[in-house]
Structure formats: C-alpha cells, structure tokens
PDB file of C-alpha atoms in Angstrom:
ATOM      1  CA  UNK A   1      -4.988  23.834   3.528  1.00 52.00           C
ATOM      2  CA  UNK A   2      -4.774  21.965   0.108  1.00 68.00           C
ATOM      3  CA  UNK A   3      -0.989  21.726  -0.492  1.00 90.00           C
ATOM      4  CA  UNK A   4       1.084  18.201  -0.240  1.00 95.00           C
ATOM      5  CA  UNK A   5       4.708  19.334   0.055  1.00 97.00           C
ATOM      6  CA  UNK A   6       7.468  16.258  -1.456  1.00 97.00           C
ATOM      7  CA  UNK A   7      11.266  17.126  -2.180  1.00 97.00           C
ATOM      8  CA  UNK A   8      11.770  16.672  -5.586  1.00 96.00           C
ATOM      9  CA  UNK A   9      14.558  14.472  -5.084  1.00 98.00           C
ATOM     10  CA  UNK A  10      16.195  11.517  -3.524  1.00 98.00           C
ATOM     11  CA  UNK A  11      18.845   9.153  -3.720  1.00 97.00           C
ATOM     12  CA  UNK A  12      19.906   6.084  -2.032  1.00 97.00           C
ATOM     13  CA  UNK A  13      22.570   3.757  -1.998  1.00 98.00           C
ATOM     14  CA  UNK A  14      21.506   0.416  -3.018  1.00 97.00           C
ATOM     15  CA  UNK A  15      20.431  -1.953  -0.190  1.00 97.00           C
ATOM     16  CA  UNK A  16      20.255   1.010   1.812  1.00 97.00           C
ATOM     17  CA  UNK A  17      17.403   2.826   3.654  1.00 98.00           C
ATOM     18  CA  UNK A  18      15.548   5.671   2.553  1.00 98.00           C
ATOM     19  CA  UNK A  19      12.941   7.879   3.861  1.00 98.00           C
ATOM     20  CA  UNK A  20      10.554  10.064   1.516  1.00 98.00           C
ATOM     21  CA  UNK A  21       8.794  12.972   3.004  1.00 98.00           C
ATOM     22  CA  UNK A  22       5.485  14.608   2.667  1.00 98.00           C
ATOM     23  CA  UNK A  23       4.319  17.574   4.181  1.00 97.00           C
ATOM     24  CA  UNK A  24       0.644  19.273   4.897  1.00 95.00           C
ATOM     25  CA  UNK A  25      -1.701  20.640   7.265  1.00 93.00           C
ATOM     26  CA  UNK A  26      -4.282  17.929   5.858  1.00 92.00           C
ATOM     27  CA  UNK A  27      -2.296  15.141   7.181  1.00 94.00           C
ATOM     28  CA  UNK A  28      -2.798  15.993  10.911  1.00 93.00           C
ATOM     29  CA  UNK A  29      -6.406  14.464  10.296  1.00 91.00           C
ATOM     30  CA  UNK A  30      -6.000  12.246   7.236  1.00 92.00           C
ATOM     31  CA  UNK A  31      -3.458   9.373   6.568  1.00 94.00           C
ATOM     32  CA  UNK A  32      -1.406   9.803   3.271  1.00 96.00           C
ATOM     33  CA  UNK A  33      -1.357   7.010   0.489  1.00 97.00           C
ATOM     34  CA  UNK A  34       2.028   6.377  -1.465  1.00 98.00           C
ATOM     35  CA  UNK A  35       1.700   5.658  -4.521  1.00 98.00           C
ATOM     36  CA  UNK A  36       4.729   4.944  -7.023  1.00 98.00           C
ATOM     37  CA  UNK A  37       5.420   5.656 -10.575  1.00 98.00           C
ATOM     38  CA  UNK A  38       7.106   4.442 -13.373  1.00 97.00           C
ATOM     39  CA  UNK A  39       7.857   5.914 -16.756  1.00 96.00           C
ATOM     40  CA  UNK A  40       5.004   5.487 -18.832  1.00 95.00           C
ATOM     41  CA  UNK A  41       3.093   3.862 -16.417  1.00 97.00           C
ATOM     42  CA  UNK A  42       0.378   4.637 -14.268  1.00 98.00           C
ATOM     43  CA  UNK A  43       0.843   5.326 -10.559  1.00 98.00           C
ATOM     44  CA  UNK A  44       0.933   2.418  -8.145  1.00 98.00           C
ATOM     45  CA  UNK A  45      -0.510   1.988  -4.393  1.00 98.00           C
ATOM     46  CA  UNK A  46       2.310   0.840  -2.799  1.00 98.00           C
ATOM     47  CA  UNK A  47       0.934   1.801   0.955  1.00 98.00           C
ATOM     48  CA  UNK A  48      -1.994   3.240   2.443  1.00 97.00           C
ATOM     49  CA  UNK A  49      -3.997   4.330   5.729  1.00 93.00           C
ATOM     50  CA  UNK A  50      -1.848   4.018   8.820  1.00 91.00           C
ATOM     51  CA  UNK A  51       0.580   1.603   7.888  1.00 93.00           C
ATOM     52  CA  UNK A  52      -0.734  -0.828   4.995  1.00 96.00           C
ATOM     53  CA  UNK A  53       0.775  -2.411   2.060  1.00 97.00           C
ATOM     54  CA  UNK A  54      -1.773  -3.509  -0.881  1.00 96.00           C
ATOM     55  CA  UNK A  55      -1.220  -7.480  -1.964  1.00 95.00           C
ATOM     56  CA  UNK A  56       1.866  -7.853  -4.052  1.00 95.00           C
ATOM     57  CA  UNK A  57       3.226  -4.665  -2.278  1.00 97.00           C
ATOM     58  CA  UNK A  58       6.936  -6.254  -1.175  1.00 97.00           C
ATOM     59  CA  UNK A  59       6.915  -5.517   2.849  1.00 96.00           C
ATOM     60  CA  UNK A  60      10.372  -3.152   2.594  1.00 97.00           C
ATOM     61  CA  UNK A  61       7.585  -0.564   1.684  1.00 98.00           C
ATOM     62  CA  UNK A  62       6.277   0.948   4.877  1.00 97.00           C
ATOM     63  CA  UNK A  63       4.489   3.948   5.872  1.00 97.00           C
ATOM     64  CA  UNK A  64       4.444   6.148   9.008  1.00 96.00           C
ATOM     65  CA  UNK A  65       2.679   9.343   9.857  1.00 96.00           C
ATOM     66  CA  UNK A  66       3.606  12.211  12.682  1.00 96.00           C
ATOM     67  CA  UNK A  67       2.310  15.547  13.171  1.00 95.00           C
ATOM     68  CA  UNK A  68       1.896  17.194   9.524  1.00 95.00           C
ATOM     69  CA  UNK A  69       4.598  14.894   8.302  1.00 97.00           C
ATOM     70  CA  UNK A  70       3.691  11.195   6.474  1.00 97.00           C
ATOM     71  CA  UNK A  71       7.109   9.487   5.632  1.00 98.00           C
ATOM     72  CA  UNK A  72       7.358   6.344   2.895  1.00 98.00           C
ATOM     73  CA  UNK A  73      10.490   4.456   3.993  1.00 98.00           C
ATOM     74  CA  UNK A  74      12.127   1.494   1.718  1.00 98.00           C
ATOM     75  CA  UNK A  75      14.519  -0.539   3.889  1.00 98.00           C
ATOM     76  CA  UNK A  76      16.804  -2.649   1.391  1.00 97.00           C
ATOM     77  CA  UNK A  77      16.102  -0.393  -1.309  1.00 97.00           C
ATOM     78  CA  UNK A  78      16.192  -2.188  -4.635  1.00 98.00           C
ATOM     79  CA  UNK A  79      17.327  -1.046  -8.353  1.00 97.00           C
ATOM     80  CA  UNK A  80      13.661  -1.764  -9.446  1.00 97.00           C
ATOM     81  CA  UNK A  81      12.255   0.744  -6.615  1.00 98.00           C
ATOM     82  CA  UNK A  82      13.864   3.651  -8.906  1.00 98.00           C
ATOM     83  CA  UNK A  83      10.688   5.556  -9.615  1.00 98.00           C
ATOM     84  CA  UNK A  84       8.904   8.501  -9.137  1.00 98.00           C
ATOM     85  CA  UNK A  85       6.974   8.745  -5.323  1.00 98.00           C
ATOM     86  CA  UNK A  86       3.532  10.476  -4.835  1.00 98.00           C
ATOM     87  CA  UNK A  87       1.607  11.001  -1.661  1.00 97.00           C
ATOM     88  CA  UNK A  88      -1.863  11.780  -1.409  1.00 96.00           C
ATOM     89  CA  UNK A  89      -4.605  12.564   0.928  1.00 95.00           C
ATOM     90  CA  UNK A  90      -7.715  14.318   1.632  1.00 89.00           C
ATOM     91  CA  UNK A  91      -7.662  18.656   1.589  1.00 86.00           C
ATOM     92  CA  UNK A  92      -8.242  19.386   5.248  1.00 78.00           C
ATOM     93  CA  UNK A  93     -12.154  20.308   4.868  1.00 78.00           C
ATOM     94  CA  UNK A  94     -12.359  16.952   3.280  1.00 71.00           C
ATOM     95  CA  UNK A  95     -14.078  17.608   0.104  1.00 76.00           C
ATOM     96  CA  UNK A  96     -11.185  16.972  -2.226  1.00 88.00           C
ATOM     97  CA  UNK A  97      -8.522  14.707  -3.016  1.00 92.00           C
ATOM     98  CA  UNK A  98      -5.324  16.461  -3.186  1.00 94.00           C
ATOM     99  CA  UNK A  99      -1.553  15.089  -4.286  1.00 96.00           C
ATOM    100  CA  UNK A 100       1.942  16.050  -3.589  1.00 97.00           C
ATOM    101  CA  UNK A 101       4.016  17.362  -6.458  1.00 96.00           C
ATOM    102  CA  UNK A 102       6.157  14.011  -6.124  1.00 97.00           C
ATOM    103  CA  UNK A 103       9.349  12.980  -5.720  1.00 98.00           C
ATOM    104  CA  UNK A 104      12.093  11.249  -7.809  1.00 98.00           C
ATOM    105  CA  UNK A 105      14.127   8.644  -6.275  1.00 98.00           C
ATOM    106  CA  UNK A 106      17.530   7.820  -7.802  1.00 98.00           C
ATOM    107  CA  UNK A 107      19.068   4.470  -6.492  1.00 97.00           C
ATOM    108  CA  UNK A 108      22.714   4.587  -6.840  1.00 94.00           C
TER     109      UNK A 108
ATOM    110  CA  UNK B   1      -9.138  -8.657 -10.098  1.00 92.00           C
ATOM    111  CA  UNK B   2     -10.171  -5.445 -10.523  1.00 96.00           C
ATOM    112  CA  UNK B   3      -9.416  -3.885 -13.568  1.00 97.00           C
ATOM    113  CA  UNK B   4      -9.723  -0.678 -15.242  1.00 98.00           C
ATOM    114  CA  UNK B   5      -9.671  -0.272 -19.071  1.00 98.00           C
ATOM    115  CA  UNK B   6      -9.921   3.484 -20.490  1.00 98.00           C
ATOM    116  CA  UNK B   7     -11.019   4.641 -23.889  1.00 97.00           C
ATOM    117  CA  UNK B   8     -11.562   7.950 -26.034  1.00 96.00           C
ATOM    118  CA  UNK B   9      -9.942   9.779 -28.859  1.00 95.00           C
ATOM    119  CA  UNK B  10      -6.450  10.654 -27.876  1.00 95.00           C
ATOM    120  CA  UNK B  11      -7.018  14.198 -29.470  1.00 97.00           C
ATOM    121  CA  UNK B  12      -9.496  17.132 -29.184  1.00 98.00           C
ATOM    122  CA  UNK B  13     -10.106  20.608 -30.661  1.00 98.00           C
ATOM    123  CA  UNK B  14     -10.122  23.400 -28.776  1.00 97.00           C
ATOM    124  CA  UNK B  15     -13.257  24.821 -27.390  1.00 97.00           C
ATOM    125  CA  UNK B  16     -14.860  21.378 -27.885  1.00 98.00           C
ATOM    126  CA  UNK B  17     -15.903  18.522 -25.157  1.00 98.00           C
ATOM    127  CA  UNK B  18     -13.121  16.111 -23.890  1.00 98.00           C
ATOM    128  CA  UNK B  19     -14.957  12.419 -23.533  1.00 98.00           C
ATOM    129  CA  UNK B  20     -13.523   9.259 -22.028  1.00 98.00           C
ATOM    130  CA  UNK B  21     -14.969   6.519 -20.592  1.00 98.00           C
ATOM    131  CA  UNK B  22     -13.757   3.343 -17.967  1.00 98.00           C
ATOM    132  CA  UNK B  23     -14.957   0.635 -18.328  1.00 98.00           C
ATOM    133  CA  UNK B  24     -14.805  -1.859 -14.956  1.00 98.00           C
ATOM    134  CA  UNK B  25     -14.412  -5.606 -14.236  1.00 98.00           C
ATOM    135  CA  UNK B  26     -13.964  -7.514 -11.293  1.00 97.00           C
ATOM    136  CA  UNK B  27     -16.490  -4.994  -9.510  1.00 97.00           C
ATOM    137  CA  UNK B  28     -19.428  -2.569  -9.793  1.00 97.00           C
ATOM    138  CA  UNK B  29     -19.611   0.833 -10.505  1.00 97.00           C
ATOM    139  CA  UNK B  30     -23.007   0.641  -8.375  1.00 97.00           C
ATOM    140  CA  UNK B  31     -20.888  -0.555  -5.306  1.00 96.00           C
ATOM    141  CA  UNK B  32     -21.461   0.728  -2.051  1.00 95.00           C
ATOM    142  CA  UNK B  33     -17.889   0.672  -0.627  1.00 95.00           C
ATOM    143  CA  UNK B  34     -16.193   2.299  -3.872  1.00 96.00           C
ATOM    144  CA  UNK B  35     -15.962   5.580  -5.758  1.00 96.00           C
ATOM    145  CA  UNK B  36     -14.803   6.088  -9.059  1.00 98.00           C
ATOM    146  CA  UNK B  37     -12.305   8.650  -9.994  1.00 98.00           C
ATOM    147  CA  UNK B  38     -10.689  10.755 -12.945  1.00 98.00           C
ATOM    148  CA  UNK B  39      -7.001  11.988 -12.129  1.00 98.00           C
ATOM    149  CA  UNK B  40      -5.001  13.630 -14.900  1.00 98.00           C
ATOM    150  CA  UNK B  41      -1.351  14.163 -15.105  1.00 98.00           C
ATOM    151  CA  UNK B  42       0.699  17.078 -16.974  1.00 96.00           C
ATOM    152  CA  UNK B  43       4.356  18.692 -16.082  1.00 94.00           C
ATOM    153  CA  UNK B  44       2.895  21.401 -15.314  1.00 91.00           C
ATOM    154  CA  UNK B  45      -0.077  20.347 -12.741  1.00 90.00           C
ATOM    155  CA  UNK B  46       1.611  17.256 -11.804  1.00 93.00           C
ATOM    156  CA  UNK B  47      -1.275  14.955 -10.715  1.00 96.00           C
ATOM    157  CA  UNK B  48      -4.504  16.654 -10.331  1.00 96.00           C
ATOM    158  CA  UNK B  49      -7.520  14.822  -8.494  1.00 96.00           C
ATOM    159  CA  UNK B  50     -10.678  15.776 -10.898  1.00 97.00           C
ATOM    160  CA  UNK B  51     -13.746  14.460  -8.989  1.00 97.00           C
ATOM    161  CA  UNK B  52     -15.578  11.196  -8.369  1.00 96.00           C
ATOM    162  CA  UNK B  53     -18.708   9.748  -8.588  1.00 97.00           C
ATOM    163  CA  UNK B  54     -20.323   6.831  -6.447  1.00 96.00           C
ATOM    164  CA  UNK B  55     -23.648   5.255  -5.428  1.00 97.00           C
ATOM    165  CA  UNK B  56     -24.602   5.187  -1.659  1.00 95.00           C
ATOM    166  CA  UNK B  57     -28.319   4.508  -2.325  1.00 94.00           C
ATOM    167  CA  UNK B  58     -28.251   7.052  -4.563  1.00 96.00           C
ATOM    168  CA  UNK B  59     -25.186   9.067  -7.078  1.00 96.00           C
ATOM    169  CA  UNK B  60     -23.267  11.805  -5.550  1.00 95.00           C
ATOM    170  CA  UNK B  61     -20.858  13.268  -7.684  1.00 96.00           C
ATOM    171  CA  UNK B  62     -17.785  15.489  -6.549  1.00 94.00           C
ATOM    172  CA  UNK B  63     -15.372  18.072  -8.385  1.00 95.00           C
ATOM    173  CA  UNK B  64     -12.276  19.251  -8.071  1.00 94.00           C
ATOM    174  CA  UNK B  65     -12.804  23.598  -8.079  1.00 91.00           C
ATOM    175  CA  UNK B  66     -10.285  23.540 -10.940  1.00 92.00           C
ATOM    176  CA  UNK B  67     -12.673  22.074 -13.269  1.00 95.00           C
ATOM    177  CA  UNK B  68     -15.947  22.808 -11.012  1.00 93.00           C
ATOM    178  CA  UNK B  69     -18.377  24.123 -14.028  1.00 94.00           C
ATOM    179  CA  UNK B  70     -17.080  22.317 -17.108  1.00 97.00           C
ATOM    180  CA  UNK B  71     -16.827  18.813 -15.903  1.00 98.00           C
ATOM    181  CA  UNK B  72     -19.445  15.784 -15.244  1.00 98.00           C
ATOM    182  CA  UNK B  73     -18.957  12.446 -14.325  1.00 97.00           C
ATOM    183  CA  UNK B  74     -21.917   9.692 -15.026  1.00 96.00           C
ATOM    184  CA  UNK B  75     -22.195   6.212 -14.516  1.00 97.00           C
ATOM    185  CA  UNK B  76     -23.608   3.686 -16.190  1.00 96.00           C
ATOM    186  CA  UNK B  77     -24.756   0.344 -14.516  1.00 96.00           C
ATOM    187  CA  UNK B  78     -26.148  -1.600 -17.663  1.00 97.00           C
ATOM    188  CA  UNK B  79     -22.211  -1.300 -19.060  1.00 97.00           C
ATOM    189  CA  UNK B  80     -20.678  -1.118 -15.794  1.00 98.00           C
ATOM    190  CA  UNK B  81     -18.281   1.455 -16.463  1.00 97.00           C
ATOM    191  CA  UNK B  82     -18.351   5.647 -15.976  1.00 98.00           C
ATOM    192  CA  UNK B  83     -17.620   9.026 -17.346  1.00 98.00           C
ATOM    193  CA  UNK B  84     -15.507  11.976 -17.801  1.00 98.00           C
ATOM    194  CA  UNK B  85     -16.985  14.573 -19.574  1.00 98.00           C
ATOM    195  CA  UNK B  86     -14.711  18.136 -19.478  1.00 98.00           C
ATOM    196  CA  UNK B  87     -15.904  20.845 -21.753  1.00 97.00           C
ATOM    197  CA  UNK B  88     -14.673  24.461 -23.610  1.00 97.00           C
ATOM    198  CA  UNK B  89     -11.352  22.790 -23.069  1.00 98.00           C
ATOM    199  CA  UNK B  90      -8.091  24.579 -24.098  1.00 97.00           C
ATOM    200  CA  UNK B  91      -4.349  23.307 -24.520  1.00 96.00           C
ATOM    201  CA  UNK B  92      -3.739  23.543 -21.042  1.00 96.00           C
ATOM    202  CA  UNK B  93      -6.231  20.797 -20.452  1.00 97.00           C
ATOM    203  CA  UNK B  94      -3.751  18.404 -22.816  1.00 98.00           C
ATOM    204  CA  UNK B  95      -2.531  15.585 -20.318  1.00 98.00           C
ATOM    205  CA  UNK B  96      -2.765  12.138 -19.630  1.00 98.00           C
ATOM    206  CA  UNK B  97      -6.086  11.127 -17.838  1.00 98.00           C
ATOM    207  CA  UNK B  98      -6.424   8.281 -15.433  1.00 98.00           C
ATOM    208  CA  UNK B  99      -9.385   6.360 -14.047  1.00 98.00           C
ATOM    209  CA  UNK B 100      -8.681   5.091 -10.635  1.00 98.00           C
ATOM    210  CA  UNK B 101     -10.920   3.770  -7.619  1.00 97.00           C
ATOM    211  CA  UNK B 102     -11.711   4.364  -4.036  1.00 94.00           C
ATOM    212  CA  UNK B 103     -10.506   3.271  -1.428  1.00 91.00           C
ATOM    213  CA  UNK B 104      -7.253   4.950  -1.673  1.00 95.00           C
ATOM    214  CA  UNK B 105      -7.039   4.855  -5.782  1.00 96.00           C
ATOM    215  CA  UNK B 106      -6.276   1.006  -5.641  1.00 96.00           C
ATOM    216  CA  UNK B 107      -6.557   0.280  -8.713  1.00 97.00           C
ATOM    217  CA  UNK B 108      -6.242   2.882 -12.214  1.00 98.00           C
ATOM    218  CA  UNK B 109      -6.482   2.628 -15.532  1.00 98.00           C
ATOM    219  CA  UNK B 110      -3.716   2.778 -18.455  1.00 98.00           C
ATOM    220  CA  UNK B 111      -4.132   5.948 -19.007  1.00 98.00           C
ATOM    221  CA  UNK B 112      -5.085   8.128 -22.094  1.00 98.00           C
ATOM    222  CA  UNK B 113      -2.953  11.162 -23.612  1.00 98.00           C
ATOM    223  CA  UNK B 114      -5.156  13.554 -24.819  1.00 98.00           C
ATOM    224  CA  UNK B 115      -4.049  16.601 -26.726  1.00 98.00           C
ATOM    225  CA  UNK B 116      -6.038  19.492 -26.699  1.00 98.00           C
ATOM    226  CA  UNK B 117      -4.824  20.929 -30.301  1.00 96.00           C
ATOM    227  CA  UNK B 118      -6.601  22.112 -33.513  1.00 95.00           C
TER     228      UNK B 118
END
C-alpha cells in the first residue's frame, strides 16, 4: 500500500498532552518520521526511526509505533508547537518515499 | 552543519523544462551514507516525495511513478550540489519544491515556488 492516513485536525489545551496519529499498511515494516511545519517554512524532523529526536528537537516530542499505527505525542504542549504535523515512511515494497496528508494542530 | 541552499527561476512556461539546483555544505553529495532528495508541496498533492539520487560506489537514481518519465536528478561532485530536472510541465506541476537529505529528510532546503504559467 502507498497511503499515510493523518486526521486533519487537532487541538490541545496548552500544557496538555496530545497524541497525533498516522495510519498505513507500510508502517507494519517501516518506522514513520514526524516532521513539523510552519507557515512559510519548510518541514522540520522533529522525530525519527523507533523513538528518536534530532539535536535541538525539545524531548516533549516523542514517537511510538504499533501495528499499522505510528503516533507523535507532545507532553506539555507549548504555544510555539502550533504547526502543521507530517509523517512519513517508506511505500510497503520499499521503492518510494511516501507522506501523510498532514495534520493541523491548534493549541488552545 | 549541514545546509541546503536551493536556486532556479521561480517561474516557468508551460510545456517547457522546470530546473533547480541544491547546492550542499557541511557534507558531500558523493557520500556513502546519504541520498539526496526533491519533495514538492501544493494544496492539492500535499507533500509529494519526487525521487533521489545517491552514490554507493556508483549513482542510482530513484522516481516517484508520478513523475517517472519526465524527471532526472544529477549530481555534481566538482560543485557539490544536485539536480531536479522535470520536463513538458503543466500548471499542475506549480508548487513549492524542496531539497532535503537522507537519512530521514534531516535536513531541507528553503524552498522554491515555482509557477508553471505562460
């Protein structure tokens, strides 16, 4: 399968915890990367593989994987982690890169 | 640091060839443990994974089926910096194009609009 499924949308009360979903055959063999967004900007790593942040990368970023399903969780989420939320992975036959359709996060 | 810096005219003509280029610092586009990537971005594809290209003892290059035919990636070690290359393009090619790299698209570019318009 080539398809990374996101909710468009989330919110979260500030300081709270929030989970962001991602959804694919693809991810029963491959890990997802998160990657986040800003307006005008271009997309950030923010964690990758099993469960790894990049340098810089505050550690209330974490990622988790089960099944078909990778999850992005913020715990404490910020004002500043407002943003628009990618995942990506490998297509299951492994020959192409492939990205979920995103979703927004709203941090109330 | 790695960094990524894009460049190429922000417009194109229909029918004609869409050319950027990325140039890199703080590694080599000859690396063995990299790949080099073009991603674009529009409302209506969201982001869409192009292809890569990337030297293990020799160049492989890979494309996304979307673009498989009208696309081709080079590299260029004596600049240190690659290629996107996307012809016959039409206005639903307009978008903004990234450069990123491999591992897990660490590290992008800025990012160039380019408007597919005569």
């Amino acid at each position: 399968s080539s398809e990374l499924t996101q909710d468009p949308a989330v919110s979260v009360a500030l300081g709270q915890t929030v989970r962001i979903t991602c959804q694919g055959d693809s991810l029963r063999s491959y890990y997802a990367n998160w990657y986040q967004q800003k307006p005008g900007q271009a997309p950030v790593l923010v964690t990758y593989g099993k469960n790894n942040r990049p340098s810089g990368i505050p550690d209330r970023f974490s990622g988790s994987s089960s099944g078909n399903t990778a999850s992005l969780t913020i715990t404490g989420a910020q004002a500043e982690d407002e943003a628009d939320y990618y995942c990506n992975s490998r297509d299951s036959s492994d020959n192409y890169v492939i990205f979920g359709g995103g979703t927004k996060l709203t941090v109330l | 640091q790695v960094q990524l810096q894009q460049s190429g005219p922000g417009l194109v003509k229909p029918s004609q060839t869409l050319s950027l280029t990325c140039a890199i610092s703080g590694d080599s586009v000859s690396s063995n443990r990299a790949a080099w990537n073009w991603i674009r971005q529009s409302p209506s594809r969201g982001l869409e994974w192009l292809g890569r290209t990337y030297y293990r003892s020799k160049w492989y290059n890979e494309y996304a089926e979307s673009v498989k035919g009208r696309v081709t990636m080079k590299s260029d070690t004596s600049k240190n910096h690659f290629s996107l290359q996307l012809n016959s393009v039409t206005p639903e090619d307009t978008a903004i194009y990234y450069c990123a790299r491999d591992p897990n698209l660490d590290y992008w570019g800025q990012g160039t609009l380019v408007t597919v318009s005569s």
